[in-house]
Amino acid sequence: MHEPLISLKGLRRDYASGDGTITVLKDIDLTIETGEMVAIIGASGSGKSTLMNILGLLDRPTSGTYRISGQETAALDNDALSALRREHFGFIFQRYHLLEEISALANVEIPAVYAGLDRGQRRLRAASLLGRLGMAERIDHRPGHLSGGQQQRVSIARALMNDADVILADEPTGALDKASGEEVLRILDELHAEGHTIIIVTHDANVAARAGRIIEISDGEIVSDTQRADAGIREKQEAPQAPSAKNRMGAGIDRFREAFLMACKALQAHRMRSFLTMLGIIIGIASVISVVALGTGSQRQVLANISSLGTNTLEIFPGEGFGDMRSGRVKTLVVSDADALAKLPYVAAVTPTVSTSATARFGATEANALVNGVGSGYFDVKGSKLLAGRFFDTASIVAMDQDAVIDENTAKTLFGGDADQAIGRVIFVGSVPCRIIGVISSQQGGFGSSDNLSIYLPYTSVQARVTGDMSLRSLTLKISDDAQTSVAEQAVTAFLTGRHGTKDFFVLNTDDIRQTITSTTQTMTLLVGAIAVISLIVGGIGVMNIMLVSVSERIGEIGVRMAVGARRQDILQQFLIEAVLVCLIGGVLGVALALLFGGIFSLFGSSFGLVFTATPIVAAVASACLIGIAFGYLPARNASRLDPVAALA
Ligand code: ADP
Ligand code: MG
């Protein structure tokens, strides 16, 4: 059985209007054969464009059937409809509907992008179509730089790009002067002669007269349908077939690239607006990264300070804790405790310390110094670095020698620098003369300021000769490598409590401090980070806002893209890419800003710097992309759900 190309039966189109509905097309029955040239005429408002949009699958009838080559269209989903539009229909509009941001050539290429034609072939075909329509010289011009007639020729080339069987022209000469209109009609005649089916809507009788068949519509009904006697149905010549589309994967990548370029163009067209939108993301990302870097930097600094206390060590102090006002007067920590603790199997070394401050004097030079009375194991436990001379040994402790080890600061203050010079000299610590036997490097970091002058004497000497007090300020225990510090801490506490009969001391475990500080800074970083994330979300809302504006500004463009065969997914992709691009550029600029901030921060020579690690930077850029997707999705989806007819109106 013969199936006509187009067949409408009982077709109706209602529009909701106020409370009721208005019927724009009433019971239209119509068949159009392949190769016909049909003119649809009628007064303005009679329903011509509505019929045309239904024929071109831009709109759906309210009821009735529309078959294309026997296939019912009512059952087709959106993607199938866009595929049919892409492959079989070419649209020519009264107002051309070209995209302003791109060249004539790129406009002509669009249908082939969605059809998945290879890029090189696409270029070639678009250029040859434009050349055929006398536009070879102007393929690089933007539509704004072309006359109306030229723009209409570009839109005809676009309609032919996918080698459409059916050309739908809605008032193609309506906006043109007589000569240009004549030229467009000549081209349509030519296309008809080649075998294209042409359906042209017009209210101009002269234009209609060129068609073989004239259908007149009035108030949504066909009132006449006349066929000219000499009207020919042209067999379609074997026109050079549009080259076939390449593989799906490559075509998908190609569509992505086109969408990407389009998104770049859109951003470029609104540079200021895009930048202001980005600013939210830039500030958000920069603050997240800076806060994390600041946290990492300060944590490293504090941990380095703790490491200077020595690892695997316990410090025992008299009193109940650092806040204990009495601890200076608690005299319960004594040397015999140290001896007893040293005998425990998990204690590798014990060194008692006493400390006081005293005036150090060499010749006429005087300075206030911290006098540390320490055991011979002290330097080992602390990992002190010897610059000159030697440490004192156990014999010196027992003998209460007046041998002193001084730090670099003291050497500098008393002797003007050179460590070797200091060895063998005698200085007065308070009123006690001491011979210098060693110089160590000043303790860096640590909780005390490293600018202090420190003098180390055997603790026995300090007790007997300087303070006259036999109690200890602290005991430093080095735990054996095979024992766990926390377990040793419990055992030591139990042991000493047993010895003293009461717990009149407290134990500082450097591992504990380390852990506490690590978790505290992490919590702080998390907290401030959370605030920064809120600013990112605010930035995201800004992106969403601007994307909604962008979509509503470009409704016409979306309509054109749909008319030439873009899938919903293509439109979605294009706007999503635009949103992600805004966020991604914002993210990269934010990272740059944070690095710049870090650089400036370190210039001011603070005691700690910002430490940038890869993870937060990668995470920040990734979350910028996610924000783009999350906040760009709604506007992009709105765009993709647009009704093509409404978008073209
Ligand atoms: P023509 O192209 O013949 O000038 P149209 O097909 O554009 O006429 O419109 C036919 C009638 O349908 C007009 O009265 C118009 O007001 C009405 N119409 C068109 N589109 C809509 C719509 N989206 N909603 C409501 N009424 C519409
Ligand atoms: Mg119209």
XYZ file of C-alpha atoms and ligand atoms in Angstrom:
677
model
C 0.000 0.000 0.000
C 1.238 3.472 -0.814
C 1.989 5.629 2.196
C 2.019 9.391 1.631
C 4.984 11.288 3.021
C 2.759 13.333 5.299
C -0.736 12.403 6.349
C -2.923 14.302 8.836
C -6.308 12.989 9.949
C -8.785 14.801 12.158
C -5.972 16.908 13.518
C -6.843 19.395 16.230
C -4.840 21.866 18.235
C -6.285 23.568 21.304
C -4.639 26.197 23.430
C -5.638 26.892 26.972
C -6.808 30.465 27.158
C -8.041 31.941 30.381
C -10.705 29.614 31.772
C -11.507 27.846 28.524
C -9.648 26.650 25.480
C -9.380 28.081 22.011
C -9.199 25.751 19.065
C -6.630 26.972 16.583
C -6.761 23.975 14.210
C -9.996 22.087 13.683
C -10.230 18.665 12.070
C -7.477 19.102 9.561
C -7.261 16.306 6.970
C -4.288 16.639 4.681
C -1.847 14.521 2.735
C 1.330 15.706 1.109
C 3.372 13.551 -1.252
C 7.108 13.409 -1.595
C 8.389 15.992 -4.052
C 5.438 18.374 -3.844
C 5.749 22.095 -3.452
C 2.896 23.274 -1.289
C 1.948 26.785 -0.264
C -0.196 27.300 2.800
C -1.961 30.631 2.719
C -4.422 32.391 4.967
C -4.965 35.521 6.937
C -2.831 36.360 9.893
C -3.914 34.340 12.914
C -5.609 31.656 10.841
C -3.336 28.918 12.220
C -0.684 28.546 9.506
C 2.307 28.651 11.820
C 0.607 26.313 14.253
C 0.107 23.796 11.453
C 3.678 24.269 10.296
C 5.068 23.628 13.768
C 3.064 20.434 14.047
C 4.257 19.302 10.611
C 7.846 19.977 11.685
C 7.375 18.045 14.948
C 8.085 21.125 17.021
C 4.599 20.923 18.460
C 2.171 18.080 19.097
C -1.493 18.031 18.084
C -4.113 17.909 20.835
C -5.880 15.101 19.020
C -5.919 13.417 15.631
C -3.155 11.555 13.890
C -0.003 12.661 12.137
C 1.846 10.002 10.169
C 5.161 10.419 8.421
C 5.636 7.738 5.745
C 3.033 5.711 7.583
C 4.637 6.076 11.005
C 2.419 7.506 13.724
C 4.216 10.326 15.513
C 2.063 10.535 18.639
C 3.817 7.552 20.169
C 7.339 8.895 19.690
C 9.344 10.234 22.604
C 11.293 13.478 22.586
C 14.518 11.925 21.403
C 12.834 10.153 18.519
C 11.153 13.413 17.516
C 14.434 15.298 17.577
C 16.006 12.517 15.501
C 13.227 12.884 12.903
C 13.619 16.673 12.875
C 17.352 16.236 12.460
C 17.148 13.783 9.600
C 14.053 14.773 7.636
C 13.138 18.402 8.225
C 14.844 21.661 7.477
C 13.353 24.862 8.883
C 13.463 28.321 7.413
C 12.021 31.041 9.616
C 10.792 34.503 8.814
C 13.294 36.002 11.273
C 16.132 33.638 10.232
C 16.869 32.629 13.844
C 20.628 32.490 13.433
C 22.929 32.408 16.471
C 24.561 35.802 16.824
C 27.810 34.754 18.520
C 29.067 32.462 15.786
C 29.946 32.762 12.109
C 27.695 31.944 9.177
C 29.675 28.765 8.618
C 29.303 27.646 12.233
C 25.569 28.351 12.084
C 25.225 26.130 9.050
C 27.225 23.387 10.749
C 24.983 23.083 13.821
C 22.521 20.469 12.479
C 25.461 18.264 11.455
C 26.986 18.555 14.926
C 23.864 16.996 16.394
C 23.740 14.451 13.584
C 27.287 13.385 14.471
C 28.987 14.234 11.204
C 32.758 14.264 11.212
C 34.204 17.740 11.743
C 36.174 18.002 8.531
C 33.311 16.771 6.376
C 30.979 19.111 8.196
C 33.123 22.139 7.401
C 33.427 21.145 3.800
C 29.732 20.560 3.306
C 28.688 23.758 5.085
C 31.148 25.782 3.016
C 29.975 24.230 -0.231
C 26.306 24.837 0.621
C 27.046 28.473 1.418
C 29.086 28.700 -1.767
C 26.209 27.341 -3.795
C 23.915 30.016 -2.343
C 26.380 32.748 -3.309
C 27.772 33.224 0.181
C 31.297 31.890 -0.357
C 32.809 35.276 0.481
C 30.963 35.641 3.727
C 31.252 32.332 5.515
C 33.224 33.902 8.364
C 30.848 36.789 8.922
C 28.652 36.962 11.975
C 24.917 37.162 11.219
C 24.872 40.755 12.478
C 27.181 41.734 9.624
C 24.971 40.240 6.925
C 21.931 41.680 5.170
C 18.514 40.113 5.672
C 18.657 38.308 2.344
C 22.096 36.960 3.159
C 20.988 35.800 6.571
C 18.049 33.997 5.030
C 20.430 32.257 2.641
C 22.508 31.148 5.605
C 19.391 29.737 7.213
C 18.521 27.919 3.969
C 22.002 26.409 3.951
C 21.432 25.329 7.546
C 18.120 23.709 6.559
C 19.948 21.752 3.850
C 22.870 20.732 6.030
C 21.531 17.310 6.943
C 20.050 16.873 3.473
C 16.483 17.261 4.727
C 13.736 15.702 2.534
C 11.247 18.302 3.644
C 11.898 22.037 3.808
C 9.468 23.945 6.002
C 9.521 27.678 5.348
C 7.360 29.940 7.499
C 7.001 33.304 5.741
C 10.578 33.078 4.406
C 10.270 36.331 2.462
C 8.241 38.188 5.055
C 11.142 40.260 6.326
C 12.954 40.724 3.007
C 12.913 43.359 0.304
C 11.528 42.346 -3.073
C 14.814 41.417 -4.733
C 16.081 39.339 -1.803
C 12.688 37.661 -1.468
C 12.761 36.828 -5.148
C 16.220 35.294 -4.718
C 15.047 33.125 -1.808
C 12.055 31.908 -3.792
C 14.313 31.081 -6.730
C 16.450 28.955 -4.407
C 13.359 27.172 -3.093
C 12.263 26.487 -6.703
C 15.670 25.070 -7.379
C 15.505 22.826 -4.329
C 12.081 21.651 -5.423
C 13.477 20.833 -8.822
C 16.088 18.710 -7.098
C 13.363 16.697 -5.459
C 12.980 18.278 -2.033
C 9.482 18.495 -0.676
C 8.805 22.170 0.031
C 6.079 23.468 2.317
C 5.914 27.225 2.431
C 3.669 29.360 4.573
C 2.798 32.786 3.237
C 0.101 35.386 3.162
C 1.326 36.715 -0.165
C -0.625 35.418 -3.170
C 2.300 36.077 -5.527
C 4.547 33.892 -3.489
C 1.903 31.174 -3.320
C 1.461 31.276 -7.067
C 4.882 29.696 -7.534
C 3.782 26.522 -5.770
C 2.080 23.671 -7.540
C -0.521 23.346 -4.846
C -2.145 25.994 -2.718
C -3.897 25.188 0.539
C -5.913 27.956 2.089
C -6.647 28.040 5.784
C -9.191 30.168 7.483
C -9.889 30.053 11.188
C -8.148 26.770 11.587
C -9.917 24.976 8.783
C -8.840 24.132 5.263
C -11.160 26.059 2.991
C -9.559 25.228 -0.323
C -6.896 22.939 -1.732
C -6.096 23.564 -5.367
C -3.578 21.779 -7.535
C -2.173 23.568 -10.551
C -2.591 21.531 -13.731
C 1.070 21.690 -14.647
C 2.284 21.069 -11.136
C 4.938 18.457 -11.201
C 5.915 16.078 -8.495
C 9.623 15.834 -8.854
C 11.372 12.575 -8.383
C 14.157 13.117 -6.020
C 17.421 13.202 -7.909
C 20.262 11.358 -6.386
C 21.489 14.495 -4.747
C 24.877 14.114 -3.180
C 23.890 12.292 -0.043
C 24.930 13.835 3.225
C 27.974 11.914 4.356
C 27.095 9.346 6.957
C 27.621 9.985 10.599
C 30.646 8.493 12.280
C 30.703 6.249 15.299
C 28.639 7.166 18.341
C 31.537 7.668 20.701
C 33.364 10.105 18.418
C 30.135 11.941 17.706
C 29.457 12.264 21.424
C 32.892 13.751 22.019
C 32.325 16.080 19.114
C 29.019 17.296 20.518
C 30.706 17.796 23.863
C 33.407 19.876 22.245
C 30.886 22.008 20.389
C 28.914 22.527 23.592
C 32.148 23.449 25.343
C 33.079 26.020 22.689
C 29.568 27.423 22.854
C 29.837 27.725 26.637
C 33.156 29.572 26.247
C 31.532 31.941 23.776
C 28.665 32.565 26.136
C 31.043 33.354 29.014
C 33.053 35.603 26.763
C 29.966 37.488 25.704
C 29.268 38.339 29.353
C 32.742 38.670 30.808
C 31.918 41.028 33.651
C 28.883 39.097 34.726
C 30.734 35.773 34.567
C 33.590 37.174 36.615
C 31.330 38.524 39.327
C 29.620 35.171 39.511
C 32.978 33.465 39.728
C 34.024 35.765 42.530
C 31.853 33.853 44.968
C 33.544 30.606 44.002
C 36.994 32.214 43.976
C 36.604 33.529 47.502
C 35.097 30.273 48.726
C 37.827 28.076 47.276
C 40.626 30.435 48.293
C 39.392 30.527 51.878
C 38.948 26.761 52.115
C 42.471 26.144 50.848
C 44.043 28.904 52.949
C 42.337 27.720 56.121
C 43.436 24.146 55.572
C 46.977 25.297 54.738
C 47.048 27.498 57.818
C 45.883 24.583 59.952
C 48.478 22.258 58.455
C 51.203 24.858 58.879
C 50.458 25.636 62.507
C 50.040 21.966 63.349
C 53.409 21.133 61.845
C 54.989 23.951 63.788
C 53.520 22.815 67.096
C 54.420 19.197 66.439
C 57.974 20.233 65.656
C 58.056 22.012 69.006
C 56.882 18.894 70.749
C 59.463 16.795 68.965
C 62.113 19.062 70.475
C 60.991 17.758 73.861
C 62.225 14.364 72.764
C 60.278 11.346 71.709
C 59.236 8.453 73.835
C 59.725 10.490 76.969
C 57.727 11.136 80.119
C 58.242 14.200 82.229
C 57.276 14.037 85.872
C 56.575 17.268 87.763
C 55.618 17.860 91.372
C 52.098 19.127 92.064
C 48.766 18.317 90.502
C 49.136 19.910 87.116
C 50.510 22.960 85.341
C 48.002 25.212 87.038
C 48.952 24.055 90.520
C 50.112 27.098 92.455
C 51.750 24.990 95.111
C 53.916 22.963 92.756
C 56.886 25.276 93.328
C 56.674 24.433 97.030
C 56.081 20.714 96.639
C 59.383 19.156 97.559
C 58.420 15.523 97.265
C 60.234 14.718 94.050
C 63.717 13.699 95.093
C 66.825 12.058 93.726
C 66.041 8.703 95.285
C 62.862 8.630 93.160
C 65.077 8.923 90.116
C 67.285 6.075 91.284
C 64.263 3.848 91.969
C 62.652 4.647 88.619
C 65.880 3.918 86.793
C 65.692 0.341 88.049
C 62.328 -0.285 86.360
C 62.702 -2.561 83.328
C 60.843 -0.341 80.829
C 62.747 2.811 81.766
C 65.814 3.274 79.611
C 67.178 6.391 81.283
C 66.209 8.848 83.985
C 67.514 12.323 84.286
C 66.513 14.596 87.115
C 66.394 18.330 86.543
C 66.394 21.272 88.850
C 66.322 24.783 87.560
C 66.748 28.302 88.728
C 67.785 31.536 87.216
C 71.013 33.256 88.010
C 73.333 35.891 86.683
C 76.114 34.577 84.480
C 79.242 36.718 84.464
C 82.435 36.615 82.454
C 84.762 39.466 83.093
C 82.680 42.588 82.814
C 79.906 40.922 80.820
C 76.799 39.922 82.722
C 73.587 38.286 81.586
C 70.644 36.618 83.204
C 70.575 32.912 82.431
C 68.433 29.881 83.095
C 70.467 27.458 85.136
C 69.492 23.858 84.497
C 70.780 21.234 86.858
C 70.603 18.024 84.847
C 71.779 14.427 84.897
C 74.368 13.046 82.512
C 71.632 11.341 80.475
C 69.834 14.635 79.822
C 71.660 15.520 76.612
C 70.942 12.109 75.185
C 67.248 12.225 76.080
C 66.857 15.682 74.534
C 69.003 14.893 71.537
C 71.203 17.954 72.160
C 73.740 18.797 69.515
C 77.293 19.389 70.714
C 79.104 22.235 68.943
C 82.362 22.078 70.872
C 83.890 20.355 73.898
C 82.042 17.529 75.643
C 79.105 16.733 77.931
C 79.664 16.010 81.603
C 79.427 12.391 82.741
C 78.182 10.457 85.734
C 81.452 11.033 87.575
C 80.907 14.795 87.421
C 77.420 14.290 88.893
C 78.727 12.259 91.759
C 81.595 14.671 92.356
C 79.325 17.744 92.111
C 81.809 19.183 89.623
C 81.610 22.817 88.694
C 81.610 21.906 84.993
C 79.201 23.791 82.766
C 77.779 23.138 79.346
C 76.436 26.326 77.833
C 74.269 26.919 74.828
C 75.154 28.916 71.789
C 73.207 31.975 72.959
C 75.231 32.134 76.150
C 78.495 31.656 74.247
C 77.509 34.493 71.961
C 76.536 36.794 74.778
C 79.534 36.165 76.995
C 82.291 35.495 74.448
C 81.003 37.030 71.237
C 80.289 33.942 69.234
C 82.964 31.368 68.593
C 82.054 28.144 70.396
C 85.633 26.837 70.562
C 86.815 29.979 72.332
C 84.465 29.323 75.208
C 85.903 25.935 76.136
C 88.043 26.029 79.261
C 86.984 29.493 80.347
C 85.659 30.086 83.786
C 82.434 31.989 84.308
C 80.517 32.885 87.419
C 77.028 31.459 87.777
C 75.703 33.534 90.604
C 78.670 33.385 92.917
C 79.785 29.921 91.827
C 82.750 29.732 89.452
C 82.253 27.109 86.722
C 84.522 25.839 83.994
C 82.972 25.559 80.549
C 83.472 22.102 79.078
C 80.971 22.097 76.197
C 78.799 24.240 73.965
C 75.524 22.934 72.516
C 73.250 24.442 69.908
C 70.360 26.375 71.377
C 67.168 24.444 71.641
C 65.111 25.463 68.632
C 61.420 25.991 69.062
C 60.399 24.293 72.234
C 57.953 25.943 74.540
C 60.519 28.301 76.024
C 61.751 31.049 73.811
C 64.930 30.031 72.040
C 66.413 33.443 72.841
C 66.994 32.444 76.465
C 70.490 31.853 77.722
C 70.780 28.342 79.112
C 73.533 26.944 81.276
C 73.673 23.270 82.164
C 75.367 22.046 85.325
C 75.287 18.690 87.099
C 72.067 18.752 89.106
C 73.978 17.810 92.225
C 76.099 20.921 91.856
C 73.028 23.145 91.421
C 71.343 21.597 94.448
C 74.383 21.857 96.668
C 76.039 25.056 95.463
C 73.410 27.250 93.782
C 69.964 26.660 95.307
C 70.711 24.661 98.399
C 67.446 22.847 97.855
C 67.478 19.044 97.487
C 64.100 18.627 95.741
C 63.809 18.292 91.959
C 61.921 20.393 89.453
C 61.256 17.432 87.203
C 62.292 13.983 86.189
C 62.649 13.129 82.530
C 62.225 9.455 81.747
C 63.222 7.840 78.504
C 61.081 4.779 77.906
C 62.703 1.727 76.317
C 61.961 1.323 72.662
C 60.108 -1.964 73.167
C 57.686 -0.495 75.725
C 54.580 1.545 74.980
C 54.752 5.065 76.334
C 51.154 5.119 77.507
C 51.491 1.794 79.332
C 54.771 2.936 80.888
C 53.034 6.151 81.993
C 50.448 4.157 83.945
C 53.081 1.919 85.499
C 55.278 4.878 86.485
C 52.291 6.682 87.997
C 51.341 3.618 90.030
C 54.950 3.071 91.125
C 55.558 6.655 92.252
C 52.168 6.913 93.952
C 53.157 3.805 95.897
C 56.470 5.351 96.896
C 55.008 8.702 97.959
C 51.854 7.254 99.471
C 49.841 9.847 97.533
C 49.761 11.229 93.992
C 51.605 14.513 94.510
C 53.041 14.689 90.987
C 51.827 14.710 87.423
C 53.133 13.085 84.281
C 53.485 14.747 80.912
C 53.407 12.351 78.030
C 54.672 13.991 74.844
C 52.787 11.460 72.725
C 49.559 12.538 74.393
C 50.277 16.174 73.724
C 51.049 15.378 70.158
C 47.772 13.571 69.737
C 45.782 16.238 71.515
C 47.260 18.993 69.407
C 46.776 17.057 66.201
C 43.132 16.421 66.944
C 42.559 19.954 68.207
C 43.959 21.572 65.110
C 42.007 19.130 62.980
C 38.817 20.091 64.751
C 39.592 23.768 64.336
C 40.415 23.311 60.682
C 37.195 21.398 60.187
C 35.214 24.107 61.904
C 36.673 26.996 59.961
C 36.574 24.822 56.842
C 32.841 24.330 57.358
C 32.355 28.085 57.389
C 34.361 28.323 54.195
C 32.177 25.614 52.656
C 29.125 27.704 53.449
C 30.651 30.544 51.482
C 31.173 28.081 48.627
C 27.511 27.156 48.735
C 26.586 30.816 48.618
C 28.859 31.068 45.582
C 27.031 28.101 44.066
C 23.691 29.813 44.527
C 25.118 32.796 42.676
C 26.058 30.485 39.834
C 22.572 29.010 39.766
C 21.055 32.466 39.672
C 23.181 33.620 36.774
C 22.557 30.389 34.874
C 18.808 30.897 35.186
C 19.293 34.358 33.718
C 21.476 32.929 30.989
C 18.845 30.336 30.069
C 16.045 32.865 29.907
C 18.192 35.149 27.750
C 18.928 32.382 25.317
C 15.537 30.796 24.925
C 15.571 31.646 21.226
C 18.892 29.899 20.765
C 17.573 26.836 22.568
C 14.517 26.789 20.283
C 16.713 26.939 17.178
C 18.922 24.165 18.447
C 15.917 21.997 19.119
C 14.470 22.782 15.690
C 17.645 21.623 13.986
C 17.652 18.400 15.956
C 19.349 18.915 19.314
C 18.346 16.304 21.858
C 17.216 17.426 25.292
C 20.415 15.913 26.574
C 22.452 18.148 24.231
C 20.824 21.261 25.641
C 21.271 19.990 29.192
C 24.905 19.278 28.489
C 25.562 22.695 27.020
C 24.264 24.618 30.020
C 25.786 22.223 32.498
C 29.171 22.700 30.855
C 28.715 26.441 31.107
C 27.968 26.222 34.843
C 30.854 23.839 35.495
C 33.168 26.048 33.480
C 32.297 29.086 35.591
C 32.969 27.096 38.751
C 36.107 25.432 37.438
C 37.692 28.699 36.330
C 36.627 30.181 39.661
C 38.183 27.201 41.433
C 41.501 27.506 39.629
C 41.615 31.256 40.269
C 40.749 30.529 43.901
C 43.674 28.123 44.215
C 45.940 30.728 42.636
C 44.666 33.352 45.070
C 45.319 31.048 48.024
C 48.876 30.356 46.831
C 49.438 34.069 46.389
C 48.145 34.659 49.905
C 50.508 31.956 51.182
C 53.416 33.658 49.446
C 52.567 37.053 50.945
C 52.093 35.463 54.370
C 55.559 33.911 54.282
C 57.059 37.237 53.174
C 56.021 38.721 56.482
C 58.219 36.130 58.152
C 55.773 34.681 60.579
C 57.064 31.826 62.737
C 54.972 29.403 60.699
C 53.858 29.405 57.097
C 50.926 28.078 55.131
C 51.587 24.510 54.121
C 49.782 23.634 50.893
C 49.278 19.974 50.252
C 47.908 18.397 47.100
C 44.833 16.798 48.640
C 42.912 19.944 49.649
C 43.761 21.627 46.357
C 42.554 18.693 44.292
C 39.512 18.360 46.548
C 38.742 22.065 46.202
C 38.897 22.002 42.423
C 36.806 18.832 42.365
C 34.236 20.370 44.672
C 34.114 23.451 42.452
C 33.139 21.137 39.591
C 30.574 19.434 41.799
C 29.100 22.795 42.744
C 28.846 23.611 39.044
C 26.991 20.369 38.423
C 24.795 20.663 41.513
C 23.810 24.282 41.030
C 23.888 24.252 37.239
C 21.636 21.229 36.940
C 18.350 22.938 37.672
C 18.797 25.778 35.139
C 20.159 23.345 32.552
C 17.241 21.012 33.073
C 14.827 23.914 32.727
C 16.484 24.744 29.425
C 16.289 21.187 28.158
C 12.605 20.880 29.082
C 11.640 23.974 27.126
C 8.927 23.562 24.569
C 10.583 24.273 21.195
C 7.587 26.228 19.917
C 7.480 28.421 22.989
C 11.242 28.908 22.702
C 10.967 30.011 19.074
C 8.019 32.327 19.623
P -0.675 32.437 11.676
O 0.700 31.845 11.581
O -1.612 31.924 10.655
O -0.636 33.924 11.643
P -0.719 31.170 14.221
O -0.733 29.738 13.863
O 0.570 31.744 14.658
O -1.320 32.024 13.044
O -1.781 31.417 15.367
C -3.115 31.000 15.225
C -3.903 31.397 16.460
O -3.443 30.637 17.547
C -3.751 32.847 16.826
O -5.029 33.366 17.143
C -2.876 32.830 18.038
O -3.276 33.860 18.903
C -3.168 31.478 18.623
N -1.991 30.955 19.303
C -0.814 30.633 18.716
N 0.054 30.150 19.639
C -0.587 30.171 20.824
C -0.239 29.800 22.164
N 0.980 29.302 22.473
N -1.149 29.968 23.122
C -2.367 30.472 22.851
N -2.757 30.822 21.630
C -1.908 30.683 20.614
Mg 2.588 32.741 11.498
